[in-house]
Short mmCIF file of C-alpha atoms in Angstrom, two decimals:
data_model
loop_
_atom_site.label_atom_id
_atom_site.label_comp_id
_atom_site.label_asym_id
_atom_site.label_seq_id
_atom_site.Cartn_x
_atom_site.Cartn_y
_atom_site.Cartn_z
CA MET A 279 10.87 124.99 169.17
CA VAL A 280 8.37 122.15 169.42
CA LEU A 281 8.92 118.69 167.99
CA HIS A 282 8.61 118.94 164.20
CA ALA A 283 10.05 117.62 160.94
CA HIS A 284 10.75 118.70 157.36
CA ARG A 285 10.76 116.91 154.03
CA GLU A 286 14.21 118.32 153.26
CA CYS A 287 17.47 117.54 154.98
CA HIS A 288 19.02 120.61 156.55
CA ILE A 289 22.17 121.86 158.21
CA VAL A 290 22.34 124.20 161.20
CA PHE A 291 25.27 126.39 162.29
CA LYS A 292 25.60 128.48 165.44
CA ILE A 293 26.86 131.94 164.55
CA GLY A 294 26.43 133.77 167.85
CA GLY A 295 25.36 133.55 171.48
CA ALA A 296 25.28 130.58 173.82
CA ASP A 297 25.92 126.98 172.86
CA ILE A 298 22.71 124.95 172.83
CA GLU A 299 21.54 121.38 172.41
CA PHE A 300 19.09 120.25 169.73
CA GLY A 301 17.00 117.15 170.15
CA VAL A 302 17.23 114.92 167.07
CA GLY A 303 15.30 111.69 167.30
CA ALA A 304 15.71 110.34 170.83
CA LYS A 305 18.94 112.19 171.73
CA GLU A 306 20.21 115.74 172.23
CA TYR A 307 23.27 117.03 170.38
CA PRO A 308 25.42 120.14 170.89
CA VAL A 309 25.27 123.08 168.50
CA THR A 310 28.44 125.14 168.91
CA ALA A 311 30.61 127.51 166.89
CA GLN A 312 32.88 124.54 166.09
CA SER A 313 30.20 122.14 164.85
CA ALA A 314 27.50 121.65 162.26
CA LEU A 315 24.21 119.91 163.05
CA MET A 316 22.86 117.74 160.23
CA ILE A 317 19.21 116.71 160.31
CA ASN A 318 17.73 114.22 157.88
CA ALA A 319 14.50 114.63 155.97
CA TRP A 320 11.47 113.33 157.92
CA GLU A 321 13.56 113.28 161.12
CA PRO A 322 11.76 114.66 164.21
CA HIS A 323 13.74 117.35 166.05
CA TYR A 324 13.19 120.05 168.65
CA TYR A 325 14.83 122.63 170.89
CA HIS A 326 13.76 123.37 174.45
CA TYR A 327 14.71 126.91 175.45
CA LYS A 328 16.12 127.22 178.96
CA LYS A 329 15.61 130.47 180.86
CA THR A 330 19.22 130.46 182.02
CA GLU A 331 20.56 130.55 178.46
CA ALA A 332 21.62 133.66 176.58
CA LYS A 333 20.12 134.19 173.15
CA THR A 334 21.54 132.07 170.35
CA VAL A 335 21.75 133.00 166.66
CA LEU A 336 21.54 130.14 164.18
CA LEU A 337 22.07 129.87 160.44
CA ALA A 338 20.01 127.06 158.91
CA PHE A 339 19.90 125.78 155.34
CA TYR A 340 16.78 124.03 154.02
CA LEU A 341 17.44 123.27 150.39
CA ASN A 342 15.46 121.87 147.48
CA PRO A 343 16.53 118.24 146.87
CA HIS A 344 16.37 118.67 143.08
CA TRP A 345 18.77 121.62 143.29
CA LEU A 346 21.07 119.67 145.61
CA LYS A 347 21.20 116.77 143.15
CA GLU A 348 22.25 119.15 140.38
CA VAL A 349 24.97 120.63 142.59
CA ASP A 350 26.45 117.27 143.55
CA ARG A 351 25.33 113.76 142.56
CA ARG A 352 26.18 112.61 146.08
CA PHE A 353 22.97 114.36 147.16
CA ALA A 354 20.79 112.16 144.91
CA ALA A 355 19.28 110.49 147.99
CA SER A 356 19.10 113.57 150.22
CA THR A 357 15.39 112.99 150.98
CA HIS A 358 16.12 109.60 152.55
CA PRO A 359 15.45 109.65 156.33
CA LYS A 360 18.90 108.15 157.00
CA PHE A 361 20.95 110.10 154.47
CA PHE A 362 23.32 111.56 157.09
CA GLU A 363 24.88 108.77 159.16
CA ARG A 364 25.58 111.03 162.15
CA PRO A 365 24.00 114.33 163.21
CA VAL A 366 27.07 116.31 164.29
CA GLU A 367 30.27 117.12 162.41
CA VAL A 368 33.22 119.18 163.67
CA LEU A 369 33.90 122.12 161.35
CA SER A 370 36.87 121.91 159.03
CA HIS A 371 38.64 125.12 158.06
CA ARG A 372 36.97 125.01 154.63
CA LEU A 373 33.50 124.47 156.09
CA ALA A 374 33.91 127.30 158.61
CA ARG A 375 35.12 129.59 155.84
CA GLY A 376 32.14 128.63 153.67
CA ARG A 377 29.73 129.43 156.50
CA ASP A 378 31.42 132.80 157.05
CA ASP A 379 31.34 133.60 153.32
CA VAL A 380 27.56 133.07 153.28
CA LEU A 381 27.16 135.31 156.33
CA ASP A 382 29.24 138.02 154.68
CA ALA A 383 27.10 137.79 151.54
CA LEU A 384 23.86 138.05 153.53
CA THR A 385 25.01 141.22 155.31
CA GLN A 386 26.17 143.11 152.22
CA VAL A 387 24.34 146.32 151.37
CA GLU A 388 24.22 145.15 147.76
CA PRO A 389 23.37 141.43 147.84
CA PRO A 390 25.16 138.97 145.56
CA SER A 391 23.48 137.50 142.51
CA VAL A 392 21.44 134.33 142.84
CA GLN A 393 24.19 132.38 141.08
CA GLU A 394 26.86 133.72 143.41
CA MET A 395 24.81 132.81 146.48
CA GLU A 396 24.07 129.34 145.13
CA ASN A 397 27.79 128.79 144.56
CA LEU A 398 28.58 129.77 148.15
CA ILE A 399 25.91 127.42 149.53
CA ALA A 400 27.04 124.61 147.23
CA ILE A 401 30.54 124.80 148.71
CA ILE A 402 29.13 124.27 152.21
CA PHE A 403 27.06 121.23 151.30
CA SER A 404 29.80 119.63 149.21
CA GLU A 405 32.26 120.01 152.09
CA ILE A 406 29.74 118.44 154.48
CA LEU A 407 29.67 115.33 152.31
CA THR A 408 33.46 115.26 152.13
CA LEU A 409 33.63 115.25 155.94
CA SER A 410 30.69 112.91 156.44
CA PRO A 411 30.11 110.76 153.32
CA PRO A 412 26.54 109.44 153.07
CA ARG A 413 25.78 105.80 152.49
CA ASN A 414 25.56 104.86 148.84
CA LEU A 415 22.30 104.66 146.92
CA LEU A 416 22.19 100.85 147.00
CA GLN A 417 22.45 100.81 150.80
CA LEU A 418 19.73 103.42 151.18
CA ALA A 419 17.46 101.68 148.66
CA SER A 420 17.92 98.40 150.52
CA GLU A 421 16.96 100.04 153.81
CA ARG A 422 13.84 101.52 152.23
CA LEU A 423 12.77 98.08 150.98
CA GLU A 424 13.36 96.54 154.40
CA ARG A 425 11.15 99.07 156.20
CA ASP A 426 7.97 97.15 155.40
CA TYR A 427 6.36 100.11 153.62
CA ASP A 428 2.63 99.41 153.93
CA ALA A 429 0.76 100.07 150.67
CA ARG A 430 -2.25 101.59 152.45
CA ILE A 431 -0.05 104.08 154.27
CA ARG A 432 1.84 104.87 151.08
CA LYS A 433 -1.41 105.79 149.33
CA ILE A 434 -2.42 108.11 152.17
CA VAL A 435 1.00 109.80 152.18
CA GLU A 436 0.92 110.25 148.41
CA ARG A 437 -2.61 111.66 148.58
CA MET A 438 -1.58 114.25 151.16
CA LEU A 439 1.69 115.19 149.44
CA GLU A 440 -0.17 115.74 146.18
CA GLY A 441 -2.40 118.37 147.76
CA GLY A 442 -4.63 116.60 150.23
CA ASP A 443 -7.03 118.42 152.54
CA LEU A 444 -4.93 119.97 155.32
CA LEU A 445 -8.07 120.46 157.40
CA CYS A 446 -8.43 116.71 157.82
CA GLY A 447 -7.30 114.94 160.97
CA PRO A 448 -5.57 111.63 161.70
CA GLU A 449 -8.98 110.01 162.18
CA ASP A 450 -9.96 110.98 158.63
CA MET A 451 -6.74 109.49 157.29
CA ALA A 452 -7.38 106.29 159.24
CA CYS A 453 -10.86 106.09 157.71
CA TRP A 454 -9.46 106.52 154.18
CA SER A 455 -6.98 103.70 154.81
CA GLY A 456 -9.66 101.29 156.01
CA LEU A 457 -7.74 100.67 159.23
CA SER A 458 -8.77 101.17 162.82
CA ARG A 459 -7.36 104.26 164.51
CA ALA A 460 -4.90 102.20 166.57
CA GLN A 461 -3.75 100.15 163.57
CA PHE A 462 -3.36 103.27 161.45
CA PHE A 463 -1.28 105.17 164.03
CA ARG A 464 1.00 102.16 164.55
CA LEU A 465 1.53 101.46 160.84
CA PHE A 466 1.92 105.12 159.92
CA LYS A 467 4.74 105.67 162.40
CA LYS A 468 6.40 102.37 161.51
CA THR A 469 6.28 103.25 157.81
CA THR A 470 7.19 106.95 157.83
CA GLY A 471 9.00 107.40 161.14
CA LEU A 472 6.47 110.09 162.11
CA PRO A 473 3.15 109.96 163.97
CA PRO A 474 0.32 111.18 161.70
CA THR A 475 -0.19 114.33 163.79
CA LEU A 476 3.44 115.35 163.21
CA PHE A 477 3.12 114.55 159.50
CA LEU A 478 0.09 116.85 159.20
CA SER A 479 1.91 119.56 161.14
CA MET A 480 4.83 119.28 158.69
CA LEU A 481 2.52 119.77 155.70
CA LYS A 482 0.78 122.73 157.35
CA MET A 483 4.14 124.35 158.02
CA GLU A 484 5.20 123.95 154.39
CA THR A 485 1.98 125.60 153.23
CA SER A 486 2.38 128.33 155.86
CA LEU A 487 5.83 129.27 154.58
CA ARG A 488 4.58 129.53 151.00
CA LYS A 489 1.54 131.60 151.92
CA VAL A 490 3.34 133.95 154.33
CA ALA A 491 5.79 134.72 151.51
CA GLN A 492 2.80 136.08 149.53
CA ARG A 493 2.58 139.58 150.96
CA ASP A 494 -0.89 140.21 149.55
CA VAL A 495 -2.42 137.42 151.68
CA SER A 496 -3.32 138.40 155.25
CA LEU A 497 -2.17 136.29 158.18
CA GLN A 498 -5.81 136.03 159.28
CA ASP A 499 -6.75 134.46 155.93
CA ILE A 500 -3.80 132.06 156.12
CA ALA A 501 -4.84 131.04 159.63
CA PHE A 502 -8.42 130.37 158.50
CA ASP A 503 -7.33 128.41 155.40
CA LEU A 504 -5.18 126.13 157.56
CA GLY A 505 -7.91 125.49 160.12
CA PHE A 506 -6.82 127.82 162.93
CA ASP A 507 -9.54 129.67 164.85
CA THR A 508 -7.52 132.86 165.21
CA ALA A 509 -4.41 134.50 163.81
CA GLY A 510 -2.96 134.22 167.32
CA ASN A 511 -3.21 130.43 167.30
CA PHE A 512 -1.56 130.35 163.88
CA THR A 513 1.23 132.62 165.12
CA ARG A 514 1.92 130.27 168.04
CA PHE A 515 2.02 127.29 165.68
CA PHE A 516 4.38 129.08 163.28
CA ALA A 517 6.70 130.35 166.02
CA GLY A 518 6.77 126.93 167.65
CA THR A 519 8.33 125.33 164.57
CA GLN A 520 10.29 128.24 163.06
CA GLY A 521 11.40 130.11 166.17
CA PHE A 522 9.80 133.45 165.23
CA ALA A 523 6.41 134.92 164.34
CA PRO A 524 5.06 134.83 160.76
CA SER A 525 4.91 138.64 160.69
CA LYS A 526 8.66 138.77 161.37
CA TYR A 527 9.32 136.10 158.75
CA ARG A 528 7.37 138.09 156.19
CA LYS A 529 9.19 141.29 157.11
CA ILE A 530 12.69 139.92 156.68
CA LEU A 531 12.03 137.39 153.94
CA GLU A 532 14.51 137.29 151.11
CA VAL A 533 13.90 134.78 148.35
CA VAL A 534 17.29 133.57 147.14
#
């Protein structure tokens, strides 16, 4: 999986195969059957597959921050890029059982109701915060104020998050900001923690997931809408950040 990021925090479990290491930020961390990997929103991460490794099966949760906040007020700041203080937590008995309960539910012939599945997932995330309490809202708000959030960059980010043109490039964004290309790249990364190319890739991936879930839209059309020359190039982009092809994602997709 290539270097990428998401706007939601997420948690990754290994449920089968070889132990691996995930790159989060500037370091690599183990993903084993006895640990949970916690990745913050807007945090760059990657995985480099090694030919000597056996296949690994992962269970990853990417959850809506509004839903998380309703589940547990401790998740009120889950979109903050430093919400989790550390990326790896050793599984407690309760957390391991919660992970296994979700796996059991996913493999049932008759799937559980949406409410039942939400309850199972809520147990996992609440236990994560019991094991690894996040910093309080005042601490996180103070950090955000200290990051020197440039107003010009903020306007560009807001414009793109509100439905900006995904066919634009970093140079277009620099032009909109009134900054030189070098100034824009430096300020954008300082402000958001991401280079503008990675930010655009993140937005394209979000749109890809929504569109691939619409079975009446062809992959060729999705590729064209997102600025890819061919469906093959789109497939490589999708697989590079999700770990599998969009056709496979569409085939197995279950909206919970």
